[in-house]
PDB file of C-alpha atoms in Angstrom:
ATOM      1  CA  MET A   1      -8.378   2.632  22.601  1.00 49.00           C
ATOM      2  CA  SER A   2     -11.777   1.528  22.119  1.00 53.00           C
ATOM      3  CA  GLY A   3     -12.187  -1.592  19.793  1.00 73.00           C
ATOM      4  CA  ARG A   4      -9.149  -2.947  21.040  1.00 87.00           C
ATOM      5  CA  THR A   5      -9.225  -6.836  22.038  1.00 93.00           C
ATOM      6  CA  ILE A   6      -8.234  -8.035  25.407  1.00 95.00           C
ATOM      7  CA  LEU A   7      -7.699 -11.880  26.158  1.00 97.00           C
ATOM      8  CA  ILE A   8      -8.805 -12.474  29.604  1.00 97.00           C
ATOM      9  CA  VAL A   9      -6.990 -15.523  31.003  1.00 97.00           C
ATOM     10  CA  ASP A  10      -8.179 -16.640  34.425  1.00 94.00           C
ATOM     11  CA  ASP A  11      -9.515 -20.008  35.770  1.00 93.00           C
ATOM     12  CA  GLU A  12     -12.267 -18.682  37.685  1.00 92.00           C
ATOM     13  CA  GLU A  13     -15.124 -17.897  35.602  1.00 94.00           C
ATOM     14  CA  PRO A  14     -16.916 -15.383  37.671  1.00 92.00           C
ATOM     15  CA  ILE A  15     -13.605 -13.167  37.775  1.00 90.00           C
ATOM     16  CA  ARG A  16     -13.673 -13.680  33.788  1.00 93.00           C
ATOM     17  CA  GLU A  17     -17.304 -12.390  33.625  1.00 93.00           C
ATOM     18  CA  MET A  18     -16.694  -9.306  35.798  1.00 91.00           C
ATOM     19  CA  VAL A  19     -13.593  -8.432  34.289  1.00 92.00           C
ATOM     20  CA  SER A  20     -15.187  -8.728  30.669  1.00 93.00           C
ATOM     21  CA  VAL A  21     -18.213  -6.820  31.752  1.00 92.00           C
ATOM     22  CA  ALA A  22     -15.993  -4.110  32.973  1.00 90.00           C
ATOM     23  CA  LEU A  23     -13.886  -3.932  30.041  1.00 91.00           C
ATOM     24  CA  GLU A  24     -16.759  -4.062  27.570  1.00 91.00           C
ATOM     25  CA  MET A  25     -18.302  -1.350  29.252  1.00 88.00           C
ATOM     26  CA  ALA A  26     -15.049   0.858  28.455  1.00 86.00           C
ATOM     27  CA  GLY A  27     -15.030   0.097  24.973  1.00 87.00           C
ATOM     28  CA  TYR A  28     -13.147  -3.298  24.485  1.00 90.00           C
ATOM     29  CA  ASN A  29     -13.676  -6.308  22.830  1.00 92.00           C
ATOM     30  CA  CYS A  30     -13.172  -9.292  24.837  1.00 95.00           C
ATOM     31  CA  LEU A  31     -11.790 -12.861  24.462  1.00 96.00           C
ATOM     32  CA  GLU A  32     -11.900 -15.556  27.519  1.00 97.00           C
ATOM     33  CA  ALA A  33      -9.969 -18.307  28.406  1.00 96.00           C
ATOM     34  CA  ALA A  34      -9.534 -20.859  31.373  1.00 96.00           C
ATOM     35  CA  ASP A  35      -6.292 -22.078  30.945  1.00 95.00           C
ATOM     36  CA  ALA A  36      -3.125 -21.633  28.714  1.00 94.00           C
ATOM     37  CA  LYS A  37      -3.814 -24.214  26.268  1.00 94.00           C
ATOM     38  CA  GLN A  38      -7.252 -22.210  25.900  1.00 95.00           C
ATOM     39  CA  ALA A  39      -5.175 -18.845  25.718  1.00 96.00           C
ATOM     40  CA  HIS A  40      -2.611 -19.926  23.285  1.00 94.00           C
ATOM     41  CA  ALA A  41      -5.414 -21.211  20.589  1.00 92.00           C
ATOM     42  CA  GLN A  42      -7.214 -17.471  21.177  1.00 94.00           C
ATOM     43  CA  VAL A  43      -3.604 -15.949  20.449  1.00 93.00           C
ATOM     44  CA  ILE A  44      -3.282 -17.771  17.340  1.00 88.00           C
ATOM     45  CA  ASP A  45      -6.573 -17.381  16.091  1.00 88.00           C
ATOM     46  CA  HIS A  46      -7.815 -13.926  17.279  1.00 89.00           C
ATOM     47  CA  LYS A  47      -4.011 -12.092  17.956  1.00 88.00           C
ATOM     48  CA  PRO A  48      -5.368  -9.923  20.747  1.00 93.00           C
ATOM     49  CA  ASP A  49      -3.932  -6.234  21.491  1.00 91.00           C
ATOM     50  CA  LEU A  50      -3.391  -7.333  25.191  1.00 95.00           C
ATOM     51  CA  ILE A  51      -3.376 -10.117  27.528  1.00 96.00           C
ATOM     52  CA  LEU A  52      -4.627  -9.996  31.076  1.00 96.00           C
ATOM     53  CA  LEU A  53      -3.355 -13.020  32.482  1.00 94.00           C
ATOM     54  CA  ASP A  54      -3.875 -15.001  35.896  1.00 91.00           C
ATOM     55  CA  TRP A  55      -0.624 -15.639  37.841  1.00 86.00           C
ATOM     56  CA  MET A  56      -2.252 -19.018  38.765  1.00 86.00           C
ATOM     57  CA  LEU A  57      -3.527 -21.495  36.203  1.00 91.00           C
ATOM     58  CA  PRO A  58      -4.520 -25.043  36.044  1.00 89.00           C
ATOM     59  CA  ASP A  59      -2.069 -26.361  33.542  1.00 86.00           C
ATOM     60  CA  ILE A  60       0.842 -24.144  33.790  1.00 90.00           C
ATOM     61  CA  SER A  61       1.572 -20.537  35.624  1.00 88.00           C
ATOM     62  CA  GLY A  62       0.820 -17.603  34.066  1.00 89.00           C
ATOM     63  CA  ILE A  63       4.483 -16.790  34.831  1.00 88.00           C
ATOM     64  CA  GLU A  64       5.514 -19.576  32.389  1.00 90.00           C
ATOM     65  CA  PHE A  65       2.876 -18.733  29.975  1.00 93.00           C
ATOM     66  CA  ALA A  66       4.064 -14.879  29.612  1.00 91.00           C
ATOM     67  CA  ARG A  67       7.773 -16.152  29.299  1.00 90.00           C
ATOM     68  CA  ARG A  68       6.902 -18.966  26.425  1.00 91.00           C
ATOM     69  CA  LEU A  69       4.664 -15.810  24.616  1.00 92.00           C
ATOM     70  CA  LYS A  70       7.948 -13.850  25.086  1.00 87.00           C
ATOM     71  CA  ARG A  71       9.965 -16.017  23.770  1.00 87.00           C
ATOM     72  CA  ASN A  72       8.181 -16.329  20.205  1.00 86.00           C
ATOM     73  CA  GLU A  73       8.766 -13.712  17.858  1.00 80.00           C
ATOM     74  CA  LEU A  74       5.192 -13.988  16.701  1.00 82.00           C
ATOM     75  CA  THR A  75       3.703 -13.005  19.922  1.00 88.00           C
ATOM     76  CA  SER A  76       6.435 -11.407  22.017  1.00 85.00           C
ATOM     77  CA  GLU A  77       5.040  -7.898  21.249  1.00 84.00           C
ATOM     78  CA  ILE A  78       1.771  -8.444  22.725  1.00 91.00           C
ATOM     79  CA  PRO A  79       1.326  -6.544  26.134  1.00 92.00           C
ATOM     80  CA  ILE A  80       0.841  -8.629  29.064  1.00 93.00           C
ATOM     81  CA  VAL A  81      -0.569  -7.382  32.340  1.00 91.00           C
ATOM     82  CA  MET A  82      -0.207  -9.928  35.038  1.00 88.00           C
ATOM     83  CA  LEU A  83      -3.419 -10.334  37.328  1.00 84.00           C
ATOM     84  CA  THR A  84      -2.851 -11.694  40.848  1.00 78.00           C
ATOM     85  CA  ALA A  85      -3.836 -11.884  44.470  1.00 74.00           C
ATOM     86  CA  LYS A  86      -0.514 -12.055  45.419  1.00 61.00           C
ATOM     87  CA  GLY A  87       0.707  -8.698  46.537  1.00 59.00           C
ATOM     88  CA  GLU A  88       4.034  -9.689  47.534  1.00 56.00           C
ATOM     89  CA  GLU A  89       7.096  -7.511  45.971  1.00 54.00           C
ATOM     90  CA  ASP A  90       8.959 -10.544  44.995  1.00 62.00           C
ATOM     91  CA  HIS A  91       6.312 -11.621  43.019  1.00 61.00           C
ATOM     92  CA  LYS A  92       5.804  -8.308  41.223  1.00 61.00           C
ATOM     93  CA  ILE A  93       9.078  -7.878  40.450  1.00 66.00           C
ATOM     94  CA  GLN A  94       9.078 -11.749  38.957  1.00 67.00           C
ATOM     95  CA  GLY A  95       6.376 -11.054  36.874  1.00 63.00           C
ATOM     96  CA  LEU A  96       7.821  -7.832  35.254  1.00 69.00           C
ATOM     97  CA  GLU A  97      11.381  -9.606  34.726  1.00 70.00           C
ATOM     98  CA  THR A  98       9.415 -12.138  32.890  1.00 73.00           C
ATOM     99  CA  GLY A  99       8.496  -9.635  30.354  1.00 75.00           C
ATOM    100  CA  ALA A 100       4.963  -8.698  31.687  1.00 82.00           C
ATOM    101  CA  ASP A 101       4.457  -4.891  31.171  1.00 82.00           C
ATOM    102  CA  ASP A 102       2.426  -4.140  34.283  1.00 84.00           C
ATOM    103  CA  TYR A 103       0.783  -6.036  37.549  1.00 82.00           C
ATOM    104  CA  ILE A 104      -2.573  -5.581  39.157  1.00 85.00           C
ATOM    105  CA  VAL A 105      -3.364  -7.117  42.354  1.00 82.00           C
ATOM    106  CA  LYS A 106      -6.926  -8.537  43.205  1.00 80.00           C
ATOM    107  CA  PRO A 107      -9.241  -7.002  44.151  1.00 81.00           C
ATOM    108  CA  PHE A 108      -9.403  -4.088  41.961  1.00 83.00           C
ATOM    109  CA  SER A 109     -11.827  -1.342  40.920  1.00 85.00           C
ATOM    110  CA  PRO A 110     -13.047  -1.787  37.490  1.00 83.00           C
ATOM    111  CA  ARG A 111     -11.771   2.088  36.527  1.00 82.00           C
ATOM    112  CA  GLU A 112      -8.568   1.342  37.812  1.00 82.00           C
ATOM    113  CA  LEU A 113      -8.410  -1.711  35.752  1.00 87.00           C
ATOM    114  CA  ALA A 114      -9.012   0.040  32.407  1.00 85.00           C
ATOM    115  CA  ALA A 115      -7.022   2.865  33.211  1.00 82.00           C
ATOM    116  CA  ARG A 116      -3.969   0.468  33.541  1.00 83.00           C
ATOM    117  CA  LEU A 117      -5.050  -1.327  30.336  1.00 88.00           C
ATOM    118  CA  LYS A 118      -5.280   1.817  28.359  1.00 84.00           C
ATOM    119  CA  ALA A 119      -2.005   3.111  29.677  1.00 81.00           C
ATOM    120  CA  VAL A 120      -0.357  -0.109  28.891  1.00 84.00           C
ATOM    121  CA  LEU A 121      -1.794  -0.176  25.225  1.00 83.00           C
ATOM    122  CA  ARG A 122      -0.443   3.383  24.886  1.00 77.00           C
ATOM    123  CA  ARG A 123       2.673   2.632  25.930  1.00 72.00           C
ATOM    124  CA  ALA A 124       2.989  -0.235  23.462  1.00 70.00           C
ATOM    125  CA  GLY A 125       2.351   2.142  20.981  1.00 60.00           C
ATOM    126  CA  GLY A 126       2.947   1.233  17.133  1.00 49.00           C
ATOM    127  CA  GLN A 127       1.022   1.697  14.549  1.00 49.00           C
ATOM    128  CA  ASP A 128      -2.423   2.256  14.979  1.00 50.00           C
ATOM    129  CA  ALA A 129      -4.339  -0.693  13.797  1.00 58.00           C
ATOM    130  CA  GLN A 130      -6.994   1.288  11.808  1.00 67.00           C
ATOM    131  CA  SER A 131      -4.369   3.423  10.133  1.00 77.00           C
ATOM    132  CA  PRO A 132      -3.770   2.782   6.451  1.00 86.00           C
ATOM    133  CA  ILE A 133      -0.663   1.124   5.729  1.00 88.00           C
ATOM    134  CA  ILE A 134       1.442   2.653   2.746  1.00 89.00           C
ATOM    135  CA  ILE A 135       4.613   1.404   1.444  1.00 89.00           C
ATOM    136  CA  LYS A 136       5.895   2.713  -1.748  1.00 89.00           C
ATOM    137  CA  GLY A 137       2.579   3.329  -3.582  1.00 91.00           C
ATOM    138  CA  LEU A 138       1.129   0.303  -2.023  1.00 94.00           C
ATOM    139  CA  GLU A 139      -1.716   1.369   0.191  1.00 94.00           C
ATOM    140  CA  LEU A 140      -3.891  -1.553   2.523  1.00 93.00           C
ATOM    141  CA  ASP A 141      -6.593   0.325   4.416  1.00 91.00           C
ATOM    142  CA  PRO A 142      -7.685  -2.012   7.175  1.00 86.00           C
ATOM    143  CA  VAL A 143     -11.349   0.027   7.698  1.00 82.00           C
ATOM    144  CA  SER A 144     -12.378  -0.263   4.279  1.00 88.00           C
ATOM    145  CA  HIS A 145     -10.576  -3.642   3.576  1.00 88.00           C
ATOM    146  CA  ARG A 146      -9.072  -2.131   0.300  1.00 92.00           C
ATOM    147  CA  VAL A 147      -5.784  -2.228  -1.195  1.00 95.00           C
ATOM    148  CA  SER A 148      -4.520   0.023  -3.994  1.00 95.00           C
ATOM    149  CA  ILE A 149      -1.354   0.540  -6.110  1.00 94.00           C
ATOM    150  CA  ASN A 150      -0.391   4.106  -6.757  1.00 93.00           C
ATOM    151  CA  GLY A 151      -4.104   4.885  -6.301  1.00 92.00           C
ATOM    152  CA  ASN A 152      -5.545   2.330  -8.645  1.00 94.00           C
ATOM    153  CA  PRO A 153      -7.578  -0.711  -6.911  1.00 94.00           C
ATOM    154  CA  ALA A 154      -6.266  -4.007  -6.228  1.00 94.00           C
ATOM    155  CA  GLU A 155      -8.541  -6.590  -6.566  1.00 92.00           C
ATOM    156  CA  MET A 156      -7.638  -9.687  -4.465  1.00 93.00           C
ATOM    157  CA  GLY A 157      -9.397 -12.462  -2.196  1.00 92.00           C
ATOM    158  CA  PRO A 158      -9.673 -12.336   1.433  1.00 90.00           C
ATOM    159  CA  THR A 159      -6.845 -14.232   2.190  1.00 91.00           C
ATOM    160  CA  GLU A 160      -4.922 -12.717  -0.153  1.00 94.00           C
ATOM    161  CA  TYR A 161      -5.758  -9.601   1.788  1.00 94.00           C
ATOM    162  CA  ARG A 162      -4.750 -11.403   5.044  1.00 91.00           C
ATOM    163  CA  LEU A 163      -1.422 -12.235   3.905  1.00 94.00           C
ATOM    164  CA  LEU A 164      -0.820  -8.793   2.764  1.00 95.00           C
ATOM    165  CA  GLN A 165      -1.691  -7.238   6.093  1.00 91.00           C
ATOM    166  CA  PHE A 166       0.379  -9.924   7.705  1.00 90.00           C
ATOM    167  CA  PHE A 167       3.696  -9.278   5.710  1.00 92.00           C
ATOM    168  CA  LEU A 168       2.970  -5.096   5.455  1.00 90.00           C
ATOM    169  CA  THR A 169       2.823  -5.291   9.300  1.00 84.00           C
ATOM    170  CA  HIS A 170       6.043  -7.687   9.802  1.00 86.00           C
ATOM    171  CA  GLN A 171       8.358  -6.814   6.922  1.00 87.00           C
ATOM    172  CA  GLU A 172      12.152  -7.738   6.598  1.00 87.00           C
ATOM    173  CA  ARG A 173      11.398 -11.166   8.307  1.00 87.00           C
ATOM    174  CA  ALA A 174      11.183 -14.802   7.159  1.00 90.00           C
ATOM    175  CA  TYR A 175       8.379 -17.177   8.146  1.00 91.00           C
ATOM    176  CA  THR A 176       7.728 -20.601   7.333  1.00 92.00           C
ATOM    177  CA  ARG A 177       4.809 -21.844   5.683  1.00 91.00           C
ATOM    178  CA  GLY A 178       3.753 -23.149   9.371  1.00 88.00           C
ATOM    179  CA  GLN A 179       4.166 -19.794  10.982  1.00 87.00           C
ATOM    180  CA  LEU A 180       2.007 -18.108   7.937  1.00 90.00           C
ATOM    181  CA  LEU A 181      -0.733 -20.924   8.722  1.00 86.00           C
ATOM    182  CA  ASP A 182      -0.656 -20.043  12.127  1.00 81.00           C
ATOM    183  CA  GLN A 183      -0.737 -16.417  11.766  1.00 80.00           C
ATOM    184  CA  VAL A 184      -3.453 -16.213   8.392  1.00 84.00           C
ATOM    185  CA  TRP A 185      -5.705 -18.799   8.748  1.00 82.00           C
ATOM    186  CA  GLY A 186      -5.533 -19.699  12.552  1.00 72.00           C
ATOM    187  CA  GLY A 187      -4.071 -22.203  14.863  1.00 60.00           C
ATOM    188  CA  ASN A 188      -7.615 -24.558  15.101  1.00 57.00           C
ATOM    189  CA  VAL A 189      -7.952 -24.329  10.904  1.00 59.00           C
ATOM    190  CA  TYR A 190      -6.345 -27.424   9.293  1.00 69.00           C
ATOM    191  CA  VAL A 191      -5.218 -26.360   5.777  1.00 72.00           C
ATOM    192  CA  GLU A 192      -2.199 -28.067   4.105  1.00 81.00           C
ATOM    193  CA  GLU A 193       1.280 -26.074   3.965  1.00 83.00           C
ATOM    194  CA  ARG A 194       1.318 -26.340   0.287  1.00 85.00           C
ATOM    195  CA  THR A 195      -1.834 -24.226   0.353  1.00 89.00           C
ATOM    196  CA  VAL A 196       0.316 -21.182   1.511  1.00 92.00           C
ATOM    197  CA  ASP A 197       2.494 -21.661  -1.608  1.00 94.00           C
ATOM    198  CA  VAL A 198      -0.796 -21.157  -4.231  1.00 94.00           C
ATOM    199  CA  HIS A 199      -2.056 -18.112  -1.777  1.00 95.00           C
ATOM    200  CA  ILE A 200       1.205 -16.603  -2.280  1.00 96.00           C
ATOM    201  CA  ARG A 201       1.130 -16.869  -5.871  1.00 95.00           C
ATOM    202  CA  ARG A 202      -2.155 -15.285  -6.272  1.00 95.00           C
ATOM    203  CA  LEU A 203      -0.893 -12.554  -3.982  1.00 96.00           C
ATOM    204  CA  ARG A 204       1.901 -11.650  -6.501  1.00 96.00           C
ATOM    205  CA  LYS A 205      -0.479 -11.947  -9.194  1.00 96.00           C
ATOM    206  CA  ALA A 206      -2.630  -9.359  -7.514  1.00 95.00           C
ATOM    207  CA  LEU A 207       0.173  -7.038  -6.685  1.00 96.00           C
ATOM    208  CA  GLY A 208       1.485  -7.084 -10.360  1.00 94.00           C
ATOM    209  CA  SER A 209       4.741  -6.977 -11.910  1.00 91.00           C
ATOM    210  CA  ASP A 210       5.925  -3.709 -10.049  1.00 89.00           C
ATOM    211  CA  TYR A 211       5.244  -5.326  -6.817  1.00 92.00           C
ATOM    212  CA  GLU A 212       5.232  -8.904  -6.844  1.00 92.00           C
ATOM    213  CA  GLY A 213       9.060  -9.033  -5.935  1.00 94.00           C
ATOM    214  CA  PHE A 214       8.540  -7.659  -2.662  1.00 95.00           C
ATOM    215  CA  VAL A 215       6.651 -11.093  -1.893  1.00 96.00           C
ATOM    216  CA  GLN A 216      10.143 -13.114  -1.546  1.00 96.00           C
ATOM    217  CA  THR A 217      10.903 -16.595  -1.093  1.00 96.00           C
ATOM    218  CA  VAL A 218      13.440 -17.519   1.169  1.00 94.00           C
ATOM    219  CA  ARG A 219      14.997 -20.881   0.366  1.00 92.00           C
ATOM    220  CA  GLY A 220      14.927 -23.327   2.890  1.00 91.00           C
ATOM    221  CA  THR A 221      12.694 -21.620   5.060  1.00 91.00           C
ATOM    222  CA  GLY A 222       9.676 -19.739   3.336  1.00 94.00           C
ATOM    223  CA  TYR A 223       8.432 -16.422   2.522  1.00 95.00           C
ATOM    224  CA  ARG A 224       9.250 -12.763   3.490  1.00 93.00           C
ATOM    225  CA  PHE A 225       7.977  -9.398   2.571  1.00 94.00           C
ATOM    226  CA  SER A 226      10.467  -6.912   1.794  1.00 92.00           C
ATOM    227  CA  VAL A 227      10.995  -3.710  -0.367  1.00 88.00           C
ATOM    228  CA  LYS A 228      14.916  -4.602  -0.790  1.00 81.00           C
ATOM    229  CA  VAL A 229      14.528  -6.260  -4.164  1.00 66.00           C
TER     230      VAL A 229
END
């Protein structure tokens, strides 16, 4: 589980610092946010592997923020662990019904926290973020940041690489240009939507005639990646 990124959302800075130190000692990378607005920006820009979310936040409640994340298909699969001082059974049930994957009551030990997060990440499963993705002879290696086609290197720029990585991990879904900007460029970067079209053309060119058809234009919406040509 080392190398996974955890977003800590809590309005109390000492709590964030304590949790961050404990998780970094356990091998995790940590991001921090003091409220839901900051947390949303971190989710869009950095796509954490798990969110450790405090029940009480100054703008909207952790429960409401979790509900919004779970309603959005781009963030619905991120595991959420609720962190709260409330130990009442109904709060636990409410958190889990919202879509949270686990529930930790303050105070807690750093060892318990790390163990619980590791269990949630294991249950979340999915493809190992460090494993190569191979589709019909097209291979993307996230460790070396190399792309090859039938064993031959495919040259492409960093933005085209990120686009391809997103498409390969989100196949058969249509995404608007705005959604692609959020996921590939990040929510805090201003880029015009037509810029997406330029990089799509570059990506198709890099993939070549045999594979460019996998990056499909969805009329009236945007783009999708599909091997069903």
